[in-house]
Tab-separated table of C-alpha atoms in Angstrom:
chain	number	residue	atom	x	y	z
K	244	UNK	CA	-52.363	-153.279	-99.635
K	245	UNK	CA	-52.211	-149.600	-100.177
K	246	UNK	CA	-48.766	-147.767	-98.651
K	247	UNK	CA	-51.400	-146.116	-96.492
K	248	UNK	CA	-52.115	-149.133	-94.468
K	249	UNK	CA	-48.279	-149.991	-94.602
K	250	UNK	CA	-47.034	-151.191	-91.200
K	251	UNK	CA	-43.300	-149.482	-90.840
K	252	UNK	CA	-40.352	-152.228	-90.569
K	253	UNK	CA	-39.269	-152.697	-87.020
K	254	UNK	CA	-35.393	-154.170	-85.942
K	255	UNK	CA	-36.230	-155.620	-83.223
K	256	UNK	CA	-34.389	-154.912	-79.737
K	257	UNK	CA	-34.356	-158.999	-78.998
K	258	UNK	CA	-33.892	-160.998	-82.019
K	259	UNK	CA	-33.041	-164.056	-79.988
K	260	UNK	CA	-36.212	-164.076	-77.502
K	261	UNK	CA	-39.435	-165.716	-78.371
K	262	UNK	CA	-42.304	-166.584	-75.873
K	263	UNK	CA	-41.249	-167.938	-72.717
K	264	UNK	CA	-40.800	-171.328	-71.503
K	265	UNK	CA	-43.433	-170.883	-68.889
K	266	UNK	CA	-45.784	-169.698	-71.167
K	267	UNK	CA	-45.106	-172.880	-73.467
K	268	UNK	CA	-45.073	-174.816	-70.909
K	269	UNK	CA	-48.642	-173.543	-69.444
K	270	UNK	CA	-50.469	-173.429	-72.563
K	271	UNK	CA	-49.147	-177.029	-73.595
K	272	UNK	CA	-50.568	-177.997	-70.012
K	273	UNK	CA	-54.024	-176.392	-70.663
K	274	UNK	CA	-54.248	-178.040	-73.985
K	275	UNK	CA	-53.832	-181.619	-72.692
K	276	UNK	CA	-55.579	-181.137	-69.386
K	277	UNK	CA	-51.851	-181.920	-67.744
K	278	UNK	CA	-51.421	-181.406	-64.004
K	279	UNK	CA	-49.255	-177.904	-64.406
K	280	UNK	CA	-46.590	-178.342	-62.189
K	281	UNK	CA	-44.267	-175.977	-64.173
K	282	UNK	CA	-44.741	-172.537	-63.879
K	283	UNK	CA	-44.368	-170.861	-60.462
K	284	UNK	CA	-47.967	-170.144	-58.951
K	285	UNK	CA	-50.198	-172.070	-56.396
K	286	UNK	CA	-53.523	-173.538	-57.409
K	287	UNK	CA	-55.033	-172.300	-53.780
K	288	UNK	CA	-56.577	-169.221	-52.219
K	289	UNK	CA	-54.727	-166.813	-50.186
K	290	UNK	CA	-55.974	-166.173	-46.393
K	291	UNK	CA	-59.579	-164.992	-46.716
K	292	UNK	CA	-58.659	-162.094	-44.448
K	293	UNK	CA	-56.203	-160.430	-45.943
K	294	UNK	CA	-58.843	-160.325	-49.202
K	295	UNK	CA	-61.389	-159.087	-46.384
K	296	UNK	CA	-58.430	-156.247	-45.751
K	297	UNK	CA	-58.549	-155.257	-49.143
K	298	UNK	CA	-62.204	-155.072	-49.850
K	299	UNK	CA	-62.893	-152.851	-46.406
K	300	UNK	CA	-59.950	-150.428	-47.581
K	301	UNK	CA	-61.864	-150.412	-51.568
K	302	UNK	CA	-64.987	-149.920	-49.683
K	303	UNK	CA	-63.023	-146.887	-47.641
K	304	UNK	CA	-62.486	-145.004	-50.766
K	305	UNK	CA	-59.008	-146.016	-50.856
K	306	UNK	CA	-58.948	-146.395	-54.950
K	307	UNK	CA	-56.924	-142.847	-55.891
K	308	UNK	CA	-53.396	-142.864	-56.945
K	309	UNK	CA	-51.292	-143.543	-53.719
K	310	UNK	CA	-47.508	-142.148	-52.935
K	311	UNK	CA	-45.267	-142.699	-55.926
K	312	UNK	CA	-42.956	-144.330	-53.141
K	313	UNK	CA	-45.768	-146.759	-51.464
K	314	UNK	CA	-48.992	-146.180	-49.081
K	315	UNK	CA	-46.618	-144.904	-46.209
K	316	UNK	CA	-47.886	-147.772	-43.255
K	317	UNK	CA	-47.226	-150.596	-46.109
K	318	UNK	CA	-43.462	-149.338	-46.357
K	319	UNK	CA	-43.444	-149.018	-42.716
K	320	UNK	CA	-44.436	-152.416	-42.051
K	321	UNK	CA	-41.860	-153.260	-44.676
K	322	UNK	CA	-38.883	-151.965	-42.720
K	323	UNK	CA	-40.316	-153.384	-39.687
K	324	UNK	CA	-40.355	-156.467	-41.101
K	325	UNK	CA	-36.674	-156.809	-41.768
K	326	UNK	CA	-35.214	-154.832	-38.910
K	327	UNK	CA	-36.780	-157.855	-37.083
K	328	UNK	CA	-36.240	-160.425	-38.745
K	329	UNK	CA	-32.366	-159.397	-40.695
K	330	UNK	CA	-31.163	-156.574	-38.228
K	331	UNK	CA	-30.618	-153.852	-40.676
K	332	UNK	CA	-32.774	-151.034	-40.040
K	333	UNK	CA	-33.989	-149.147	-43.319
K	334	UNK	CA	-35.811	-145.983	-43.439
K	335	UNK	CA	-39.189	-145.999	-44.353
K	336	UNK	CA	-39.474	-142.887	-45.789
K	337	UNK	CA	-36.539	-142.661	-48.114
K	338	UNK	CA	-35.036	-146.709	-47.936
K	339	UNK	CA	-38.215	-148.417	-49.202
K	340	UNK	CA	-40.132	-148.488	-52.433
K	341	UNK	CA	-43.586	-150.837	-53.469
K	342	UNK	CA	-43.430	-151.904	-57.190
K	343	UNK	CA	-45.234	-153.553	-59.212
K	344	UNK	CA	-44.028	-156.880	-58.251
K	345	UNK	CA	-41.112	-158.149	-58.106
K	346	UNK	CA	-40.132	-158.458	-62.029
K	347	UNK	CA	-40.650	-154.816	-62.474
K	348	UNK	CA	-38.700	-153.969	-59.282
K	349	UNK	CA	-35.873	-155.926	-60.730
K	350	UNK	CA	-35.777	-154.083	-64.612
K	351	UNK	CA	-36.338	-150.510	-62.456
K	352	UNK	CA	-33.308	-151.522	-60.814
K	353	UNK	CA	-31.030	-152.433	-63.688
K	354	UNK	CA	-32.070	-149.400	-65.406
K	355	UNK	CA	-31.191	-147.464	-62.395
K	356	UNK	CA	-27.485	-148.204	-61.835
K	357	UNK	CA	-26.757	-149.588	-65.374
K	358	UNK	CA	-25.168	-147.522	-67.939
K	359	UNK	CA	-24.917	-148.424	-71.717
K	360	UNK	CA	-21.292	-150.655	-71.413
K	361	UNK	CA	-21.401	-151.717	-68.063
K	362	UNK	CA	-20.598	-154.963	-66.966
K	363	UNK	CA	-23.316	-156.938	-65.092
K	364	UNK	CA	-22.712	-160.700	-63.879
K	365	UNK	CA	-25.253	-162.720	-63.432
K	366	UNK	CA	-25.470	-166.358	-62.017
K	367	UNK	CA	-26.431	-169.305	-64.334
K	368	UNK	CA	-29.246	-170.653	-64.636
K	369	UNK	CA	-30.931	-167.102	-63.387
K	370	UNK	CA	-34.534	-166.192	-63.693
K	371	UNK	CA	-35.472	-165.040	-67.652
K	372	UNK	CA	-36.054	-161.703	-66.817
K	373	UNK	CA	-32.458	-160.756	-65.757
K	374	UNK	CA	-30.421	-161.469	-69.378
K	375	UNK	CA	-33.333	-159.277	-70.966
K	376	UNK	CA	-33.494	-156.397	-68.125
K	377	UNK	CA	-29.489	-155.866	-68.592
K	378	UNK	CA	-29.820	-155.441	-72.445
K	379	UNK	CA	-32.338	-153.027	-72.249
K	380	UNK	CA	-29.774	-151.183	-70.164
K	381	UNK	CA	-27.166	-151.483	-72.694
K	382	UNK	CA	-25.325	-153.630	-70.298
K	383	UNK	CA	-23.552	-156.071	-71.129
K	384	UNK	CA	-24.120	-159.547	-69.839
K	385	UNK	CA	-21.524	-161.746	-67.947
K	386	UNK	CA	-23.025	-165.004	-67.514
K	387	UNK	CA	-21.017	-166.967	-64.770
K	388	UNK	CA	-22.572	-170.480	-64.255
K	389	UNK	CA	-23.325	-172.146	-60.885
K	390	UNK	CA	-21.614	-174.775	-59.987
K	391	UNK	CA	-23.192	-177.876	-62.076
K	392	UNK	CA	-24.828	-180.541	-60.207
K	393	UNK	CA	-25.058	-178.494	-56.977
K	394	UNK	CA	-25.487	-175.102	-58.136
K	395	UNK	CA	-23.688	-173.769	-55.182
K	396	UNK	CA	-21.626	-170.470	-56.257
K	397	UNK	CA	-18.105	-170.707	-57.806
K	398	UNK	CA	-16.396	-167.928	-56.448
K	399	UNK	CA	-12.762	-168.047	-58.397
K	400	UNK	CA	-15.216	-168.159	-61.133
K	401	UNK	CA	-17.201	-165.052	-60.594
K	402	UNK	CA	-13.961	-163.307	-59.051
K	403	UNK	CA	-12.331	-163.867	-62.274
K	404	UNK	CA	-15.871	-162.365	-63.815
K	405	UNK	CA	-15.108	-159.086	-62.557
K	406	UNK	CA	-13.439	-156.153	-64.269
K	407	UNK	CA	-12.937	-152.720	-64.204
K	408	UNK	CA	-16.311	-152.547	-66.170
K	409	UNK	CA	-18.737	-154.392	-63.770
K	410	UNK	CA	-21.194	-152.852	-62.135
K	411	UNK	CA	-23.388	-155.226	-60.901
K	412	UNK	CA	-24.297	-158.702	-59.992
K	413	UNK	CA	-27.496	-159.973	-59.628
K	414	UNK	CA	-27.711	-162.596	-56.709
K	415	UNK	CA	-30.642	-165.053	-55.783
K	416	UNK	CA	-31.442	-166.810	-52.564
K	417	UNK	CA	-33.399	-169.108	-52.348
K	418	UNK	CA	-33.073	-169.575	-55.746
K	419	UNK	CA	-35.374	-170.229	-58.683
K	420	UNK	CA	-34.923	-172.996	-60.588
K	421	UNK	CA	-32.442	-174.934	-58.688
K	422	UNK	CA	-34.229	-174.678	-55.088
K	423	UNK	CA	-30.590	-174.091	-53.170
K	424	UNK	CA	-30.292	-171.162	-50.449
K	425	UNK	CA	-27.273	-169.192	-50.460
K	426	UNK	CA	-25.464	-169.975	-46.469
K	427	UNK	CA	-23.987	-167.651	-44.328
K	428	UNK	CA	-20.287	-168.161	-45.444
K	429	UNK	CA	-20.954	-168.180	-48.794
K	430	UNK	CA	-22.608	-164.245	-48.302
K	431	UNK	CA	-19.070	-163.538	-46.320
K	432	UNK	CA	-17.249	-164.566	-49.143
K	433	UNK	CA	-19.564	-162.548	-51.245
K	434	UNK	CA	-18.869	-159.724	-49.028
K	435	UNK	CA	-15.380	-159.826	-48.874
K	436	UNK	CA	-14.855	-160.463	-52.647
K	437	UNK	CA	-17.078	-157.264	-53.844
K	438	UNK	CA	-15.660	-155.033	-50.540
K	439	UNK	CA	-12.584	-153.204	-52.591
K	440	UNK	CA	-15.098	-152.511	-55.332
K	441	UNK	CA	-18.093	-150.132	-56.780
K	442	UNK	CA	-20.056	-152.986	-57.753
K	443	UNK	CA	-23.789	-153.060	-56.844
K	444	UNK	CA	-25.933	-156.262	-55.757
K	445	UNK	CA	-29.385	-156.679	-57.159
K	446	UNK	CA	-30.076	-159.221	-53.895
K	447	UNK	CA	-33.510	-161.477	-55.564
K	448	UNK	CA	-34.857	-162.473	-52.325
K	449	UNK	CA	-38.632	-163.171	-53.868
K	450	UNK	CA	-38.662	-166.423	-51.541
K	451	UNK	CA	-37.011	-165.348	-48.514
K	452	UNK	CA	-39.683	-167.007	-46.017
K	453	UNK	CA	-39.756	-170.534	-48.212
K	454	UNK	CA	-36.149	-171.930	-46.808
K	455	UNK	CA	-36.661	-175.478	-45.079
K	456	UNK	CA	-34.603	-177.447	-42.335
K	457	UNK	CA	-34.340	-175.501	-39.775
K	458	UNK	CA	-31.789	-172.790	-42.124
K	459	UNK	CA	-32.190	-169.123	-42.090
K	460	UNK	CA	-32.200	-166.914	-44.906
K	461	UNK	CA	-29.259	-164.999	-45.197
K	462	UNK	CA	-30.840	-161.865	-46.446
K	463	UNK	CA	-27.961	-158.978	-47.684
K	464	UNK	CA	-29.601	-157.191	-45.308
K	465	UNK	CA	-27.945	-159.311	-42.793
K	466	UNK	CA	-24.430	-158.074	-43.586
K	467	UNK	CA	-23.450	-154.188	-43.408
K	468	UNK	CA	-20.706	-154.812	-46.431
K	469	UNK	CA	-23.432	-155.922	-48.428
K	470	UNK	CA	-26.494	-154.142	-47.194
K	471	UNK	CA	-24.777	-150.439	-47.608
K	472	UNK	CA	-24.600	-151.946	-51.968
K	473	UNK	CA	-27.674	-153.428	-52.278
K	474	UNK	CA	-31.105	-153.051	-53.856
K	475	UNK	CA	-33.219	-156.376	-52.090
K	476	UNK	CA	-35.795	-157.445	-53.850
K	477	UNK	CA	-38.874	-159.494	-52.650
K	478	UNK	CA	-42.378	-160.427	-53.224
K	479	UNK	CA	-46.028	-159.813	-51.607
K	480	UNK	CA	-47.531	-162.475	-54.127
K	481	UNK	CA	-45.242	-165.463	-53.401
K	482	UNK	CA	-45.376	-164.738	-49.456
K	483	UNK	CA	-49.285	-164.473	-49.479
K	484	UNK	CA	-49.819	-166.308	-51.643
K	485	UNK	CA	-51.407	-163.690	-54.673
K	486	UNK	CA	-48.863	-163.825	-57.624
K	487	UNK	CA	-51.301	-162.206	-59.774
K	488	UNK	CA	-51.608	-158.896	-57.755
K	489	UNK	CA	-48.406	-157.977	-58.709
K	490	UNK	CA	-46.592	-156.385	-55.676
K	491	UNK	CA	-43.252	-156.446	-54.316
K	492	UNK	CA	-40.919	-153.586	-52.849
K	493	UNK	CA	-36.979	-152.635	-52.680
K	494	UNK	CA	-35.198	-152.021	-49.754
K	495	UNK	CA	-31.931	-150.277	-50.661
K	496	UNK	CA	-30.040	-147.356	-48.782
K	497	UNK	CA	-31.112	-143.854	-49.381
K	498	UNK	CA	-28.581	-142.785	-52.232
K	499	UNK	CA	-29.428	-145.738	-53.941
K	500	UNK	CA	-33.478	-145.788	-53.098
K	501	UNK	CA	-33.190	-142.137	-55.037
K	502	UNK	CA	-31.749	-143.157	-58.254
K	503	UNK	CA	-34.028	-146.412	-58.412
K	504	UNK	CA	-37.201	-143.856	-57.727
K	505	UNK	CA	-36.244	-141.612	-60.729
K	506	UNK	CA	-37.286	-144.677	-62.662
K	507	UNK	CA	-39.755	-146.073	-61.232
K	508	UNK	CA	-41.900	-142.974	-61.222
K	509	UNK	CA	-41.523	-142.995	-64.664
K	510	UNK	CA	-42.126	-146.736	-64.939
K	511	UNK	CA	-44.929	-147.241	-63.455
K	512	UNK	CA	-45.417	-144.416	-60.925
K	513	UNK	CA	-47.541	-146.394	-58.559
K	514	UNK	CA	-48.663	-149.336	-57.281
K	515	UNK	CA	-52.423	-150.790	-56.895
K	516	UNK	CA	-53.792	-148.602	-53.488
K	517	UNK	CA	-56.306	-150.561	-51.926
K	518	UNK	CA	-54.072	-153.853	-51.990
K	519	UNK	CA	-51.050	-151.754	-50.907
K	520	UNK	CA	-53.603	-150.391	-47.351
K	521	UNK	CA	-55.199	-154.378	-47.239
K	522	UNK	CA	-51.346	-155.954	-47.081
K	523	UNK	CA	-50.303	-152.941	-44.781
K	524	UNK	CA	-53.030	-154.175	-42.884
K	525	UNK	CA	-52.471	-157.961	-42.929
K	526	UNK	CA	-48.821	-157.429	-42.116
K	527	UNK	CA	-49.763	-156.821	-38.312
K	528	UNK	CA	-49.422	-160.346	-37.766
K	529	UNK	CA	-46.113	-162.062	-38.464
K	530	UNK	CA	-47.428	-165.482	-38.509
K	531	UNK	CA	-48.577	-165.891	-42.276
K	532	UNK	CA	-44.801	-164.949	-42.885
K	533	UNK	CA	-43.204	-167.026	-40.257
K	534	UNK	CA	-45.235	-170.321	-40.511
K	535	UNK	CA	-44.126	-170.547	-44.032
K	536	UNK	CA	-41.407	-172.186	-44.241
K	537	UNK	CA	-43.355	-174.754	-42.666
K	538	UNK	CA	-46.200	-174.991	-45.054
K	539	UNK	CA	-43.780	-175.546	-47.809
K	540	UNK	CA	-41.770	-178.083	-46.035
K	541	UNK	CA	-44.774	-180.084	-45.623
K	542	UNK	CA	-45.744	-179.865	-49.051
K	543	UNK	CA	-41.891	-180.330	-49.810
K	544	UNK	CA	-41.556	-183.256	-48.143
K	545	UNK	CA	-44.900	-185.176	-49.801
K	546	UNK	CA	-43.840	-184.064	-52.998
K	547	UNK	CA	-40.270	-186.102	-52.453
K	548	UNK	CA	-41.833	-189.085	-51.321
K	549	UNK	CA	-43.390	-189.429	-54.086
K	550	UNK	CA	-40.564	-188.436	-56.382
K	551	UNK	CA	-38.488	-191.030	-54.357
K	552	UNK	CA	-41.026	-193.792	-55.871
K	553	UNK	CA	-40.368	-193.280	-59.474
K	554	UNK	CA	-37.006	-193.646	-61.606
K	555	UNK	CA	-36.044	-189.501	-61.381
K	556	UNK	CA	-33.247	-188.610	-59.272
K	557	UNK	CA	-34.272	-185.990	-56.335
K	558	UNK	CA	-31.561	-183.106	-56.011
K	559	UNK	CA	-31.748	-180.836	-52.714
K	560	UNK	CA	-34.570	-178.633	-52.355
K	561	UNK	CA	-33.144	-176.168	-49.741
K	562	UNK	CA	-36.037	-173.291	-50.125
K	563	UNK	CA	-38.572	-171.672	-52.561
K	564	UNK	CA	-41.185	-173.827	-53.788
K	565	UNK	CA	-39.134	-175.955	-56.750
K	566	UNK	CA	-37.722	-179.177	-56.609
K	567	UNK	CA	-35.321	-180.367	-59.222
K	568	UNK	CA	-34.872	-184.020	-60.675
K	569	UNK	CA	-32.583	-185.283	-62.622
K	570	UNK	CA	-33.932	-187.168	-65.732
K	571	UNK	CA	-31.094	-189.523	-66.724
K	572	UNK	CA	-32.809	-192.548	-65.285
K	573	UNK	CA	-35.970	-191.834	-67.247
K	574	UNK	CA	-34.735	-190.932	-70.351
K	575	UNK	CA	-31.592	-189.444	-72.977
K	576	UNK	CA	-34.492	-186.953	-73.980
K	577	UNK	CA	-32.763	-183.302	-74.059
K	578	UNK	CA	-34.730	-181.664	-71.384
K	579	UNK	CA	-36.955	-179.311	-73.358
K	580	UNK	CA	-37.923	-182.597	-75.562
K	581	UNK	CA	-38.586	-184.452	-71.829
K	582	UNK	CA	-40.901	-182.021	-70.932
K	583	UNK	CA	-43.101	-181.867	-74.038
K	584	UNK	CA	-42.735	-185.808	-73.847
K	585	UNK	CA	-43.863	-185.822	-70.233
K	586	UNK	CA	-46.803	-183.275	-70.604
K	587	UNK	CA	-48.031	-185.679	-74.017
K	588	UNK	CA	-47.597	-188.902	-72.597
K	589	UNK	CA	-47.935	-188.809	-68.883
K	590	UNK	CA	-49.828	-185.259	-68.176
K	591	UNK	CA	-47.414	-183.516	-65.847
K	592	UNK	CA	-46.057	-180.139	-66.830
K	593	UNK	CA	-42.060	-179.380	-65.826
K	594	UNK	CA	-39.609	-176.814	-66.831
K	595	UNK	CA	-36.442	-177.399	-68.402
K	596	UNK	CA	-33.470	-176.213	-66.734
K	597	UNK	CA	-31.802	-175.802	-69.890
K	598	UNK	CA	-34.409	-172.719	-70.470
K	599	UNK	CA	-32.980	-170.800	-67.842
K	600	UNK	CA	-29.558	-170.603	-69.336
K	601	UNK	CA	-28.497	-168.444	-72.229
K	602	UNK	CA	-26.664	-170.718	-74.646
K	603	UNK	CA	-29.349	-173.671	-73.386
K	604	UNK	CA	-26.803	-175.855	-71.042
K	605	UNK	CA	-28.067	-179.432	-71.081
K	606	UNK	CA	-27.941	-180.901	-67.977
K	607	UNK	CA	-30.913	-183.362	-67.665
K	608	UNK	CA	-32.653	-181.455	-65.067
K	609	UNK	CA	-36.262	-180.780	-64.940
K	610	UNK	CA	-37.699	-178.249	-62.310
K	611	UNK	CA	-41.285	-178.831	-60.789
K	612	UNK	CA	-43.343	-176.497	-58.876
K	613	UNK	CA	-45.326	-177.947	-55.362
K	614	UNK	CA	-46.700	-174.961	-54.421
K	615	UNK	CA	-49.904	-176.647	-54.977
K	616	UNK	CA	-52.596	-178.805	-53.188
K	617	UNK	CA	-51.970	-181.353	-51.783
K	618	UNK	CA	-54.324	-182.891	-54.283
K	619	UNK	CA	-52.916	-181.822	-57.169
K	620	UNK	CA	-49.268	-182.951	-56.221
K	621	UNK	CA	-50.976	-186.628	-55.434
K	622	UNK	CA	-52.697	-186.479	-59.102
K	623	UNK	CA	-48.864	-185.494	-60.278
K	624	UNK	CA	-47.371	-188.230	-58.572
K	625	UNK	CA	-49.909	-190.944	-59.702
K	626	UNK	CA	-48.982	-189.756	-62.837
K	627	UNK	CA	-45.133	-189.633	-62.479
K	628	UNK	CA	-45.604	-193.629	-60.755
K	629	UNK	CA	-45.828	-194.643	-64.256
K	630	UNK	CA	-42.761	-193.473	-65.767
């Protein structure tokens, strides 16, 4: 090769990260025509009118570059949306912000209120994006785990986290993997424990309307101590269904809205516009929203009876769409080496919970997804019978 066609030598800015679990997981799945029950998507259609919503507002001419902020009467149904349902009432104009889903809403975030040596804590096991988001930052990651076996939060343990160099946590309720919602004490003591600090909460509320059993979500928007620090996070594509569009917003107060604006218009400026007027649309109805819950629970509660056939150990599934087993019945398989093993042998795809820490914490825990149909989790479970 001449030096003209020489590729220049890169350091890389993650020499630890490699392709994701889910993706491994996925493409293992596809290869041996395994029921994919790992990553986090259903394998059914959204509401055919809310893609009828989206096609009249492409038909409209609504296909220009919207508001860097958000298609104003999407925002506005935003904020309408949580003054009802959480109390706090948020400013449409300056207090809300569409993004790109919400991955990207999370990164704009930590980029936004992270300097290069802060401190950010974040709650293990956590969703893969966080660890990497901080670093880009030039934060510096404070990994305090949840409590093991329950995965409730340790509170001496995340009080004794914090120092004069934190400036963030990032909290998640419901929470992906481990399927527990955060209650309303446990945001007091939350509250109380951050209230003679500057520290910021990057609230990951992506499954807000998924918690079961008659439990509310206890959205930071709930409490003023934690609403007047917060960026909240959550997700178009996992409420309706449509994780590949890709949309999600922040609600955050105004000084904090500003900074995390500066970097998203530079990010990625805007967000798809017909889908943005289509969802503003749909939104006029609560119901898809509120019946939730509901939907999941059903599909929740099939999924467990199931489980409760077989030799894996069911853990709580308060909210989201996960439900964790433990594996220890089944086999001394590390989990990672369980999965592969139960994808090969038996065709169901799972995540291991060990993927979702940084140093890999083994605790024989799988997570599986049953935000599917109700055919696919029967398939699953014919399968699992015959462990």
């Amino acid at each position: 090769m001449s030096t003209l066609d020489r590729t220049p030598p890169l350091q890389t800015k993650f020499p630890t990260i490699g392709t994701t679990i889910f993706t491994v997981m996925s493409a293992l799945a596809a290869e041996k025509g395994a029921v994919n029950l790992g990553q986090g998507f259903p394998d059914f259609d959204c509401d055919p009118k809310l893609l009828d919503a989206v096609t009249d507002a492409m038909r409209k001419g609504l296909n220009q570059y919207p508001p860097m902020t958000g298609v104003p009467a999407l925002r506005e149904a935003v904020a309408a949306k949580i003054e009802a349902l959480y109390g706090r009432k948020y400013d449409a104009a300056t207090e809300i912000t569409i993004t790109a889903g919400a991955t990207q809403a999370i990164i704009t975030a930590v980029l936004a209120i992270v300097k290069p040596g802060d401190e950010v804590i974040v709650l293990e096991p956590c969703y893969d994006s966080y660890v990497p988001n901080i670093e880009l930052a030039g934060g510096v990651v404070v990994r305090v785990p949840l409590t093991p076996g329950t995965f409730r939060p340790d509170f001496a343990k995340i009080g004794a986290a914090i120092s004069p160099r934190t400036r963030a946590i990032i909290v998640n309720s419901p929470h992906n993997p481990s399927a527990t919602v955060w209650t309303r004490a446990e945001m007091l003591r939350l509250q109380d424990l951050l209230a003679p600090t500057d520290i910021f909460v990057i609230s990951d509320e992506v499954y807000e309307h998924m918690v079961f059993d008659g439990q509310l979500h206890q959205s930071a928007a709930r409490f003023p101590g934690l609403a007047a620090r917060s960026l909240i996070v959550s997700s178009f594509g996992k409420t309706y269904h449509v994780t590949g569009w890709k949309i999600g917003y922040v609600a955050a107060p105004a000084a904090l809205t500003a900074e995390f604006r500066k970097v998203h218009q530079f990010n990625v400026f805007t967000v798809n516009t017909p889908m943005q007027f289509g969802l503003a649309s749909y939104m006029a109805s609560p119901e898809p929203y509120l019946q939730l819950s509901a939907f999941y629970q059903r599909k929740r509660d099939l999924f467990r009876e199931g489980i409760a056939r077989t030799r894996l150990k069911l853990l709580p599934s308060e909210g989201t769409y996960f439900q964790c087993v433990d594996i220890s019945g089944v086999s001394d398989l590390k989990e990672a080496d369980f999965c592969k093993w139960l994808t090969n042998e038996f065709g169901v795809a799972a995540i291991p919970m060990s993927a979702l820490y940084v140093d890999g914490d083994d605790q024989g825990i799988v997570r599986f997804c049953f935000a599917k149909k109700d055919e696919t989790l029967r398939s699953a479970l014919d399968r699992l019978a015959k462990l």
